mmCIF file of C-alpha atoms and ligand atoms in Angstrom:
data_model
loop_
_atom_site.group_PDB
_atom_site.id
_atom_site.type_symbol
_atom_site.label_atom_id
_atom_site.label_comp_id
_atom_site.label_asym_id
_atom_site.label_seq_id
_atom_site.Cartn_x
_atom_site.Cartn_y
_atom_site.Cartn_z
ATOM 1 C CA UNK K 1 84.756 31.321 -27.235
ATOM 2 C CA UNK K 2 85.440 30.543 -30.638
ATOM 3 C CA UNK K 3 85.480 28.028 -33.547
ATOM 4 C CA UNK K 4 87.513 29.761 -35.940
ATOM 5 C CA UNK K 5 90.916 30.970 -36.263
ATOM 6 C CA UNK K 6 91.862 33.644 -39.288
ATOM 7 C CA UNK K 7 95.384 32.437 -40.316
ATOM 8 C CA UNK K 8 97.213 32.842 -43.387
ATOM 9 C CA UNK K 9 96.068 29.443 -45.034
ATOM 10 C CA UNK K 10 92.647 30.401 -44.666
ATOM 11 C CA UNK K 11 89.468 30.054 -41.736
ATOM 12 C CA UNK K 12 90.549 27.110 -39.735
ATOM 13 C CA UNK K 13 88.642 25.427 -36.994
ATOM 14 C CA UNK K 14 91.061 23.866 -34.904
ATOM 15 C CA UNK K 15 88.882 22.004 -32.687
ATOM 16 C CA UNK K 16 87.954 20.148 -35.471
ATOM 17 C CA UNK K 17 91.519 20.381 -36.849
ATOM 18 C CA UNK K 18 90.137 20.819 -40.223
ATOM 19 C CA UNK K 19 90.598 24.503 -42.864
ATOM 20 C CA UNK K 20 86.925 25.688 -44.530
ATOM 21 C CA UNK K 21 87.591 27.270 -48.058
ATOM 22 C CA UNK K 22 91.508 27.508 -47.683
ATOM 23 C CA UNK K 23 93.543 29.610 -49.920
ATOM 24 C CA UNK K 24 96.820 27.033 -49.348
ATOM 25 C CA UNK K 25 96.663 23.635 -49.693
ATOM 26 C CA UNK K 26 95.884 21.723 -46.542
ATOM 27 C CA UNK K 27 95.333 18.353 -44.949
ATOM 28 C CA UNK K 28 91.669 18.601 -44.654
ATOM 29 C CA UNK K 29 89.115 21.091 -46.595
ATOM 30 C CA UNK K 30 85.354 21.992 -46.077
ATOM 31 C CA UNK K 31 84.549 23.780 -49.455
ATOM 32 C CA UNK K 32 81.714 25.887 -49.111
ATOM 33 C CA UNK K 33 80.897 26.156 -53.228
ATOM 34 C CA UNK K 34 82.605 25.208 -56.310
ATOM 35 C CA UNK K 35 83.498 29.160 -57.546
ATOM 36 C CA UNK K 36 87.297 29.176 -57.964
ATOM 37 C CA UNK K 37 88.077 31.513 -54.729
ATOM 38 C CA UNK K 38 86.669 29.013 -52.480
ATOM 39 C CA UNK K 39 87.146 25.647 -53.697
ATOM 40 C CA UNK K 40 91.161 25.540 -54.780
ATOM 41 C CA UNK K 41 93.265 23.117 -55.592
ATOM 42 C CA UNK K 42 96.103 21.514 -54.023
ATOM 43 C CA UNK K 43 93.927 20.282 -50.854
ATOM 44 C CA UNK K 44 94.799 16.665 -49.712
ATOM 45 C CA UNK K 45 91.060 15.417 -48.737
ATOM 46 C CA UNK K 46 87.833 17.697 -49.743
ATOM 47 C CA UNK K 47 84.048 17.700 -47.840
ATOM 48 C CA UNK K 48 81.597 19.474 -49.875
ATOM 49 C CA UNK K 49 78.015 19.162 -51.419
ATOM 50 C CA UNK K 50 77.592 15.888 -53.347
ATOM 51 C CA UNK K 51 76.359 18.400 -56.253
ATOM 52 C CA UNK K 52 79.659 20.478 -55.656
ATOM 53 C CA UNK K 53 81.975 16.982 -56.163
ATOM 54 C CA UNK K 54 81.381 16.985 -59.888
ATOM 55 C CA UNK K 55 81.874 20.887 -60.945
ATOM 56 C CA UNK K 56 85.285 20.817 -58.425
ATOM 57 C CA UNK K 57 86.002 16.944 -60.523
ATOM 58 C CA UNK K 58 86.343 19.587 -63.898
ATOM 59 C CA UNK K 59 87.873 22.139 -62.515
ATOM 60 C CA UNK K 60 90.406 20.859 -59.569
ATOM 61 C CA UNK K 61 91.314 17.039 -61.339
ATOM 62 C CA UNK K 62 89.453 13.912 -61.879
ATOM 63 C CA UNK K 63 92.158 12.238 -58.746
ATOM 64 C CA UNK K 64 91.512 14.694 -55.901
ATOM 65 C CA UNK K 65 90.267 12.876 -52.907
ATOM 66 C CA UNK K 66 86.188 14.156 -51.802
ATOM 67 C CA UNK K 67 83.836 13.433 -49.908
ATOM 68 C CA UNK K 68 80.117 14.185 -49.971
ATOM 69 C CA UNK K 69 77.158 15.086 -47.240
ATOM 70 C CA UNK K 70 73.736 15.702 -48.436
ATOM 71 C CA UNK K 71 72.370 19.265 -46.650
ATOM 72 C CA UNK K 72 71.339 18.723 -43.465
ATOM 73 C CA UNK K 73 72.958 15.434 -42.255
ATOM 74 C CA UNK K 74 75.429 15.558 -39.405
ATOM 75 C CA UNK K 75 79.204 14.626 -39.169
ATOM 76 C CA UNK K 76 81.407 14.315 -36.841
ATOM 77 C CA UNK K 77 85.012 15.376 -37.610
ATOM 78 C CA UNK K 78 87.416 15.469 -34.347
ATOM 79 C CA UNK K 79 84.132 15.623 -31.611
ATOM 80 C CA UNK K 80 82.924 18.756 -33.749
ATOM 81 C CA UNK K 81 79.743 18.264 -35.145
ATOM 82 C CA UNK K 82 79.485 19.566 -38.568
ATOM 83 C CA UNK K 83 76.556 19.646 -41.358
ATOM 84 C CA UNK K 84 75.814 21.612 -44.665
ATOM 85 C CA UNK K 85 72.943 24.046 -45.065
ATOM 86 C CA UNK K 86 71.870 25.375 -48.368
ATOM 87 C CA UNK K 87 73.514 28.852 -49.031
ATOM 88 C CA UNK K 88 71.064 29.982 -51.981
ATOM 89 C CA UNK K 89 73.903 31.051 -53.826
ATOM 90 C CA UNK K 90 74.593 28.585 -56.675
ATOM 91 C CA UNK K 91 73.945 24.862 -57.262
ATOM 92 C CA UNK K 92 75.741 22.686 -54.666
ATOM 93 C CA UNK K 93 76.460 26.089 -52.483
ATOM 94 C CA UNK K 94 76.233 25.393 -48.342
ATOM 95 C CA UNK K 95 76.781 27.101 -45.420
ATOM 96 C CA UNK K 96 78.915 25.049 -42.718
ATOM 97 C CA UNK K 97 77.713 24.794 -39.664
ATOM 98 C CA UNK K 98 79.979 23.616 -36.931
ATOM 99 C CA UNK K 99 79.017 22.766 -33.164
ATOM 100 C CA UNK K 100 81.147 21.681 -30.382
ATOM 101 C CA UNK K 101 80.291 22.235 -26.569
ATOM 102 C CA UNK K 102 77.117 23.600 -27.507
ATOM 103 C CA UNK K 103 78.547 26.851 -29.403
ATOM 104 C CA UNK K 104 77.136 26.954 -32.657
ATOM 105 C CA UNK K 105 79.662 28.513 -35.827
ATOM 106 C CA UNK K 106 78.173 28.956 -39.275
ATOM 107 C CA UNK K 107 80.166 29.586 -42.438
ATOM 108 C CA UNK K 108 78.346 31.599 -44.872
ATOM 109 C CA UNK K 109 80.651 31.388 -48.148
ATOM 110 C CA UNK K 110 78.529 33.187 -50.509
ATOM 111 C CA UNK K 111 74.941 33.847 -50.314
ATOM 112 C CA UNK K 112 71.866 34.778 -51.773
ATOM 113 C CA UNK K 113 68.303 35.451 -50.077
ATOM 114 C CA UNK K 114 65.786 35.339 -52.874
ATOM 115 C CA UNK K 115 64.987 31.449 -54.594
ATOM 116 C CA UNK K 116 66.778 31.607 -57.982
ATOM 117 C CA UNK K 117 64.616 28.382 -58.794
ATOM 118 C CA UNK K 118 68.246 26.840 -59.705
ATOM 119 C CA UNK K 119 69.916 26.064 -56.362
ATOM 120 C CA UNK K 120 68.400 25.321 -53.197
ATOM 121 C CA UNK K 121 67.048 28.311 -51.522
ATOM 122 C CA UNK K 122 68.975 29.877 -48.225
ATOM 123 C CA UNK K 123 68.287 28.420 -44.846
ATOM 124 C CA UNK K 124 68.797 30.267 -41.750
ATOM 125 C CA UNK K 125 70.595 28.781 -39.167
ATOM 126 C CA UNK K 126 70.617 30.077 -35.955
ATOM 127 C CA UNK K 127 74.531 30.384 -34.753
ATOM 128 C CA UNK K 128 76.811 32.108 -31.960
ATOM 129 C CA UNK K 129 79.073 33.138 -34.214
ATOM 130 C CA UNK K 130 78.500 33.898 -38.320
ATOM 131 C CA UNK K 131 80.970 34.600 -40.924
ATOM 132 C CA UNK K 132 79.056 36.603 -43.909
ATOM 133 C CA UNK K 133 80.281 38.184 -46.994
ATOM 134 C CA UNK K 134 80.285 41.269 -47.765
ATOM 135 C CA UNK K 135 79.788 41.525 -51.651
ATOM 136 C CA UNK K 136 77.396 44.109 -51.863
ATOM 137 C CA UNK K 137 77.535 45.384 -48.572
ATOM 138 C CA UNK K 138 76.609 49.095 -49.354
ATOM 139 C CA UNK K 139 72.998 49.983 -49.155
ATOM 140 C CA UNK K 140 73.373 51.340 -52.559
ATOM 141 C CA UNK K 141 72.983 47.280 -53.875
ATOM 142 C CA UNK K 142 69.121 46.173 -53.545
ATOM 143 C CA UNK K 143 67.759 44.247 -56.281
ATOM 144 C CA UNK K 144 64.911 44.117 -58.253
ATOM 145 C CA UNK K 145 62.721 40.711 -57.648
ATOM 146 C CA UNK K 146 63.645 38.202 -59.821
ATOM 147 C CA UNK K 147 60.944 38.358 -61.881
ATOM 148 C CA UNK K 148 61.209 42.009 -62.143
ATOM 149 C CA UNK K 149 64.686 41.449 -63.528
ATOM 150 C CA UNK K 150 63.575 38.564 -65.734
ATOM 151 C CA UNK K 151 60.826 40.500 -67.309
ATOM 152 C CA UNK K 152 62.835 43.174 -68.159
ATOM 153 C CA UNK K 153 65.047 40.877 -69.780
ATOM 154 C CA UNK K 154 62.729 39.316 -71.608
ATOM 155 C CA UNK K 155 61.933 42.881 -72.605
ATOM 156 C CA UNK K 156 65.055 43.397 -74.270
ATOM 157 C CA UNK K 157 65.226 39.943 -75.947
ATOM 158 C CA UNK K 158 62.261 40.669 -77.737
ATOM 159 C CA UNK K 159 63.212 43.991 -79.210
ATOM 160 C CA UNK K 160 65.830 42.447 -80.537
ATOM 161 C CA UNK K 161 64.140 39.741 -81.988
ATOM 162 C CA UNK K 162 61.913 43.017 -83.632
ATOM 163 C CA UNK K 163 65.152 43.859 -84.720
ATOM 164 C CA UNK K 164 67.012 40.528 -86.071
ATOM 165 C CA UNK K 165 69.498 40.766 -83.094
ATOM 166 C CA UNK K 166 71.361 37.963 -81.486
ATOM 167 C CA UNK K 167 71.021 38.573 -77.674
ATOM 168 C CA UNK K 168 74.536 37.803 -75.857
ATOM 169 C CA UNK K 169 74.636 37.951 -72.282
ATOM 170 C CA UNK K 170 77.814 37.708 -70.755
ATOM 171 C CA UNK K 171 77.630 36.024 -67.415
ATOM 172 C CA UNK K 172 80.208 33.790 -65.203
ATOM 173 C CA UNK K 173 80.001 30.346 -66.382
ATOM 174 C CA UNK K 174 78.930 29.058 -62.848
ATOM 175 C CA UNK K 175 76.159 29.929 -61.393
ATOM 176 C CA UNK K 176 75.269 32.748 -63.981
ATOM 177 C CA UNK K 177 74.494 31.124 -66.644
ATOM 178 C CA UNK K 178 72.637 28.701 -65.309
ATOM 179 C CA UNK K 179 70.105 30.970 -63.784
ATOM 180 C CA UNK K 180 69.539 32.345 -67.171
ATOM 181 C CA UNK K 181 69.096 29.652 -69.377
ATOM 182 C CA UNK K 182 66.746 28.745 -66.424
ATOM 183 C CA UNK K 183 65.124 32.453 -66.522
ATOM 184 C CA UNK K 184 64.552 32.317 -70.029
ATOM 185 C CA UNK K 185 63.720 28.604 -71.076
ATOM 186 C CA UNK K 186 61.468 28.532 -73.913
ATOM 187 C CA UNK K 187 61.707 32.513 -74.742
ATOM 188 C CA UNK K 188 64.010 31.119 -77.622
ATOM 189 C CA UNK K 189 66.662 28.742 -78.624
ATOM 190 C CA UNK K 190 69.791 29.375 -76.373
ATOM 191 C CA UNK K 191 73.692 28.550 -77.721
ATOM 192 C CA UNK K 192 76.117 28.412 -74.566
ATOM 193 C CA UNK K 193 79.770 28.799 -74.460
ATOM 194 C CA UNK K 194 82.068 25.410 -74.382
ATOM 195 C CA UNK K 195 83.202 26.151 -70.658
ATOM 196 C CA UNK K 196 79.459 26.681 -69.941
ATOM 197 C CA UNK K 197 78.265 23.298 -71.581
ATOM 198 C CA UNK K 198 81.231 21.808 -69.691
ATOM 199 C CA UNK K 199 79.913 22.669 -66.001
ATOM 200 C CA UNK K 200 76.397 22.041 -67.650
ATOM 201 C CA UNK K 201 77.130 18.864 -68.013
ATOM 202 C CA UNK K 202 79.056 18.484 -64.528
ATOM 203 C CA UNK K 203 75.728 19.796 -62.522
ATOM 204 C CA UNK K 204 73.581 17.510 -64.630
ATOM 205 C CA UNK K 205 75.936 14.421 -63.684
ATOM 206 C CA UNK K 206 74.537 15.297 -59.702
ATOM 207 C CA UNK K 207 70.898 14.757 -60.612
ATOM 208 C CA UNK K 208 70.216 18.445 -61.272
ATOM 209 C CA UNK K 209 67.995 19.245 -64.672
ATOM 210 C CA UNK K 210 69.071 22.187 -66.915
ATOM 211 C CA UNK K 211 66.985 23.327 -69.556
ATOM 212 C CA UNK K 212 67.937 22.395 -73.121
ATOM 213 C CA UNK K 213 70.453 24.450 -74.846
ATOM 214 C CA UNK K 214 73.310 24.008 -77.975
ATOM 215 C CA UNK K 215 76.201 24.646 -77.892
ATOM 216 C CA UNK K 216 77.972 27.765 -79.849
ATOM 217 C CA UNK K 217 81.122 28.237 -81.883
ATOM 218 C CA UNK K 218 82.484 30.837 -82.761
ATOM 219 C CA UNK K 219 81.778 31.417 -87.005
ATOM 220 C CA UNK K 220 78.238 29.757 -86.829
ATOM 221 C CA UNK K 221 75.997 30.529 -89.391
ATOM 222 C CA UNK K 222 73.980 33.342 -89.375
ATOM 223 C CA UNK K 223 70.495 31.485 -89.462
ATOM 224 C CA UNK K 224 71.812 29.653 -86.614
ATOM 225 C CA UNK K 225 72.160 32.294 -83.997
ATOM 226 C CA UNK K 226 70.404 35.253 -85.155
ATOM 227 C CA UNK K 227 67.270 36.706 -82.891
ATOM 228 C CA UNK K 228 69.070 33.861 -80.827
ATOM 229 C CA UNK K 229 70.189 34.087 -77.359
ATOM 230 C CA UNK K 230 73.655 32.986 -76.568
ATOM 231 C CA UNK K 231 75.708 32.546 -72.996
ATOM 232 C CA UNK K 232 78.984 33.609 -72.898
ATOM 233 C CA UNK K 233 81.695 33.966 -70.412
ATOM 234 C CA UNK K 234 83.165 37.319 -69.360
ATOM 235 C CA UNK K 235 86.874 36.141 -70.717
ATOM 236 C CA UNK K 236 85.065 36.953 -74.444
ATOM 237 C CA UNK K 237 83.945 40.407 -73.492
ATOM 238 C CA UNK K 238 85.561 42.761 -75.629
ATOM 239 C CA UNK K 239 87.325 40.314 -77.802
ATOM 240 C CA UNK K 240 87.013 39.709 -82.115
ATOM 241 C CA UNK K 241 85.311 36.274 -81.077
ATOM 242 C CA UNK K 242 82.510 38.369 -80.100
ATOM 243 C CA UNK K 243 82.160 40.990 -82.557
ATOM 244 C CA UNK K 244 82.052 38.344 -85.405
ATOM 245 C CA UNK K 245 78.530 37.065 -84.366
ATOM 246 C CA UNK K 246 76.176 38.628 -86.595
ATOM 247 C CA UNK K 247 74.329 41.512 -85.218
ATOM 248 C CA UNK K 248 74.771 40.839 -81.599
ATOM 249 C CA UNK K 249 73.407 42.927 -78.827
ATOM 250 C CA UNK K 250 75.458 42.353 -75.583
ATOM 251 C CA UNK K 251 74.231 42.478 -72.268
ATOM 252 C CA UNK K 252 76.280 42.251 -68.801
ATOM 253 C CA UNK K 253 74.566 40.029 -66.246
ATOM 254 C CA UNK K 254 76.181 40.977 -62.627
ATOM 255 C CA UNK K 255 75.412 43.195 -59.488
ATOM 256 C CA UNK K 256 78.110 45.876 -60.561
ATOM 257 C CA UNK K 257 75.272 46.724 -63.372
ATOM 258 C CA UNK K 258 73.576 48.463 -60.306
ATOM 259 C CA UNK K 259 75.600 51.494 -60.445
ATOM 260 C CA UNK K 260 76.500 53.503 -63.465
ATOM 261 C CA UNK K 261 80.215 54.241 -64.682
ATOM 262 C CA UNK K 262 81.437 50.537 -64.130
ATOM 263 C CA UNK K 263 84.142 50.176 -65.976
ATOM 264 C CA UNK K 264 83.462 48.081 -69.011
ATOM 265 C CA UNK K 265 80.049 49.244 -69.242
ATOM 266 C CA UNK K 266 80.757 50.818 -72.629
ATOM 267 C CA UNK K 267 81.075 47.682 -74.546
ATOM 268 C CA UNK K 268 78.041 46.335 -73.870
ATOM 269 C CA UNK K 269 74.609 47.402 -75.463
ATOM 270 C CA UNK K 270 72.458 46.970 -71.883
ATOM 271 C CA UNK K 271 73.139 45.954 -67.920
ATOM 272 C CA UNK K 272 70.964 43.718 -65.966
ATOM 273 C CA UNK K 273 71.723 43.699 -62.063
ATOM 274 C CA UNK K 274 71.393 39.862 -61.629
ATOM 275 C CA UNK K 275 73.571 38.844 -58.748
ATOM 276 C CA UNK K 276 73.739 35.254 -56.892
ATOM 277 C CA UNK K 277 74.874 37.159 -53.838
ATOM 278 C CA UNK K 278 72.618 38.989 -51.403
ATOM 279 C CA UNK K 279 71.663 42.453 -51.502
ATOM 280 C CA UNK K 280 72.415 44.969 -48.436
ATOM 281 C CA UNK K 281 68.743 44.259 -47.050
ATOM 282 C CA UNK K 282 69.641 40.710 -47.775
ATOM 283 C CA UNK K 283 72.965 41.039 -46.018
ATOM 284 C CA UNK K 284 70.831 42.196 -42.765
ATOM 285 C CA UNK K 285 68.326 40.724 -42.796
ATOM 286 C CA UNK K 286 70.413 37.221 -43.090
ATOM 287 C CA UNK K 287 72.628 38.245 -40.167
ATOM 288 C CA UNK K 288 69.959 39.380 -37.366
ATOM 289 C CA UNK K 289 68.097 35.984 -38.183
ATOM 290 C CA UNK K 290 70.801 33.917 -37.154
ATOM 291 C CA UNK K 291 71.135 35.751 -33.764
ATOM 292 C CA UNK K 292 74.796 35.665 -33.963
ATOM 293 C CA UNK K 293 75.987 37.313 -31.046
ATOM 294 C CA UNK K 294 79.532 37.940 -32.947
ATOM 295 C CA UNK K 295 79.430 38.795 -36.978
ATOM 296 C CA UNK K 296 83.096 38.183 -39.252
ATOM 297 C CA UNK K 297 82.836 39.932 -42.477
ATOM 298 C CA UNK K 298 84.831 38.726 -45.492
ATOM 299 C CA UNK K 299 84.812 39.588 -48.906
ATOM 300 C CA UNK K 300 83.165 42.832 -50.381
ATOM 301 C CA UNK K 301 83.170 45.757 -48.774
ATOM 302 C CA UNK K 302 83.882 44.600 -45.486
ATOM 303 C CA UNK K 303 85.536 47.684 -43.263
ATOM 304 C CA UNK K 304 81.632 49.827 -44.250
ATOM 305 C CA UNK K 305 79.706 46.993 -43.574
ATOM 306 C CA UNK K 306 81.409 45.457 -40.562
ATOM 307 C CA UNK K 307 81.314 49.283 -38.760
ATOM 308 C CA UNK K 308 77.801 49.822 -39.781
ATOM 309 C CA UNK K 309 76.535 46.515 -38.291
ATOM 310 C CA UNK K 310 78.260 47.667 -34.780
ATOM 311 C CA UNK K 311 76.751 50.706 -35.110
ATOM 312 C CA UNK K 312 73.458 49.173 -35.093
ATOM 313 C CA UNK K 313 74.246 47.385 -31.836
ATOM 314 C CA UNK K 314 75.705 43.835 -34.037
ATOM 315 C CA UNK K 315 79.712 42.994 -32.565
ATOM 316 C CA UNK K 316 81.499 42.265 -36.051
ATOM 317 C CA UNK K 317 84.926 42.252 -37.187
ATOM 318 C CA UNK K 318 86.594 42.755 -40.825
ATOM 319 C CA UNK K 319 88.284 39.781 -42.141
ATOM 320 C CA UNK K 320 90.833 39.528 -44.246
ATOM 321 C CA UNK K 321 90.594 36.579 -46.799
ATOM 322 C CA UNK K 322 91.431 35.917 -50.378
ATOM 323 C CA UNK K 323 87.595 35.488 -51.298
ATOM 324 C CA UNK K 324 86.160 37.603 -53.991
ATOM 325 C CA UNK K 325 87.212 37.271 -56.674
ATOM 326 C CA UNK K 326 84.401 35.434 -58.194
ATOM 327 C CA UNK K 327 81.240 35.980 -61.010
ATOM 328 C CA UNK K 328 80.994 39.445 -59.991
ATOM 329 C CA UNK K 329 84.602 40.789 -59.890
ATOM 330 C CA UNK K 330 85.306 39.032 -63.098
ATOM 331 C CA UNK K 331 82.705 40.685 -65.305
ATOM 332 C CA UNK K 332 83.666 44.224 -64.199
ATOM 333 C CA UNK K 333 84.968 44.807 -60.924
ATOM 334 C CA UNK K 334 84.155 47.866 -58.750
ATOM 335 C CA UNK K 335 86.173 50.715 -60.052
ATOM 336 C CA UNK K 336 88.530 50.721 -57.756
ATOM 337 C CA UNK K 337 90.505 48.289 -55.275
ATOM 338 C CA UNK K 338 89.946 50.213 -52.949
ATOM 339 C CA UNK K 339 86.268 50.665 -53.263
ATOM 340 C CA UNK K 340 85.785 47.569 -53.761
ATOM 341 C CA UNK K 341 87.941 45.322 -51.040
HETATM 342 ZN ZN1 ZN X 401 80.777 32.414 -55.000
HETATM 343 ZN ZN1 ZN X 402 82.963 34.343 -52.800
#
């Protein structure tokens, strides 16, 4: 038995009669996040996280038709019994869990194991069947703790402040930079990026607080932004807008930063492997807790990962979707397509 059907408009659940994260427009659409590869437009009615329904108001249109559940609170759509479980991954981000007959299917979307302090942390849920990602699905990807990473950050900040550097980090404007401003409240003042202040304001409009921050333009005075730390998006990487601030350092915020050689690694001064997915020991560790007797592996590297987990006695299949091409992609992408799909 199954809940889920793999068909070309996306994971559909046709007991329920209703699409989760499709990649065509549809009648009815459970988003899992707000990122741009899962939540699309074009969808006649949306379900998602009430802290989802203002980031996918900016970004899909002010008139699409949503609806909201709180985590954890039950509804039935078609005699399928569906509810939202936190995914860890960004703010508003759920798993989908869907029961009918007793047989249990959970949608991952993305997910990450360790509590950015941001979103609400992962939950396992027990399930028959569990569709993961894949993201970082080598066992080359394990990250430092959080505060690990966040002390070395801080590291860097400070020599430049020795130094009169501004400290860009470059980091998707959902999900990203949020964490950071988070990570480094109070370490100094920090200028974010229009499309960053947008969502900032979005996620604050669902009840969630964000630390204080200004917002920069491009030209600013130098006594505005200098021994500074500003948020940008990856779109400015490499670009005059950029190279105008006044003795910038640039770091790249993203799980690519794990292994050397990525391809725009040149242009920036330092790498930090922060990621808002989970790392391979996350990966497993997520999957044998849900005691999912069958395991459907989307986005990342999902051929590797979906023949090591049989190998270690777990039945999964690769799935093809049109997921990943999210935070991490964006900033640098693997090296290769096919390395990384
Ligand atoms: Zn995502
Ligand atoms: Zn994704």
């Amino acid at each position: 038995m199954s809940l889920l059907q793999f068909t070309n408009k996306g994971i559909y659940c046709q007991q329920g009669n209703f699409y989760i994260d499709p990649w065509q427009p549809v009648d009815y659409a459970l988003i899992t996040h707000a990122h741009g590869d899962h939540a699309r437009w074009g969808s006649m009615h949306y379900l998602a996280h009430e802290v989802s329904k203002p980031i996918m108001l900016a970004r899909l249109g002010a008139d699409i038709s949503i609806e909201t559940l709180p985590y954890g609170t039950t509804k039935m759509i078609n005699g399928v019994k569906v509810s939202l479980h936190p995914a860890g991954h960004i703010v508003g981000s759920a798993q989908i869990r869907m029961e009918y007959n007793g047989f249990v299917s959970v949608i991952s979307g993305d997910y990450k194991v360790e509590n950015d302090h941001i979103s609400t942390p992962l939950e396992i849920v027990k399930c028959n069947e569990f569709v993961t990602e894949s993201t970082f699905g080598l066992p080359i990807y394990n990250w430092l703790s959080q505060q690990q990473i966040f002390n070395n950050i801080k590291n860097w900040i400070s020599g430049n402040q020795r130094n009169q550097r501004t400290s860009i980090f470059i980091a998707y404007s959902l999900g990203k930079a949020q964490r950071l401003m988070k990570g480094l409240e109070g370490i100094a003042p920090i200028l974010v990026h229009r499309s960053i202040d947008r969502l900032n304001r979005a996620i604050e409009s669902a009840g969630i607080q964000l630390p204080k921050t200004s917002l920069w333009y491009a030209d600013m005075p130098k006594v505005d932004v200098q021994g500074n730390i500003v948020i940008l998006p990856p779109s400015l990487l490499g670009t005059n807008v950029i190279k105008r601030i006044p003795n910038g350092a640039i770091a790249i915020c993203s799980g690519w930063m794990q292994v050397r050689g990525s391809r725009r690694w040149q242009s920036a001064d330092a790498g930090f492997a922060v990621s808002d997915h989970a790392d391979w020991r996350g990966l497993l560790n997520t999957i044998k807790a849900t005691g999912a007797e069958q395991v459907f592996v989307t986005h990342g590297y999902t051929a590797t990962f979906s023949k090591y987990l049989n190998e270690i006695g777990i039945s999964a299949k690769e799935v093809i979707t049109q997921y990943g091409n999210d935070e991490e992609a964006e900033v640098t992408g693997p090296e290769t397509k096919e390395e990384g799909r």
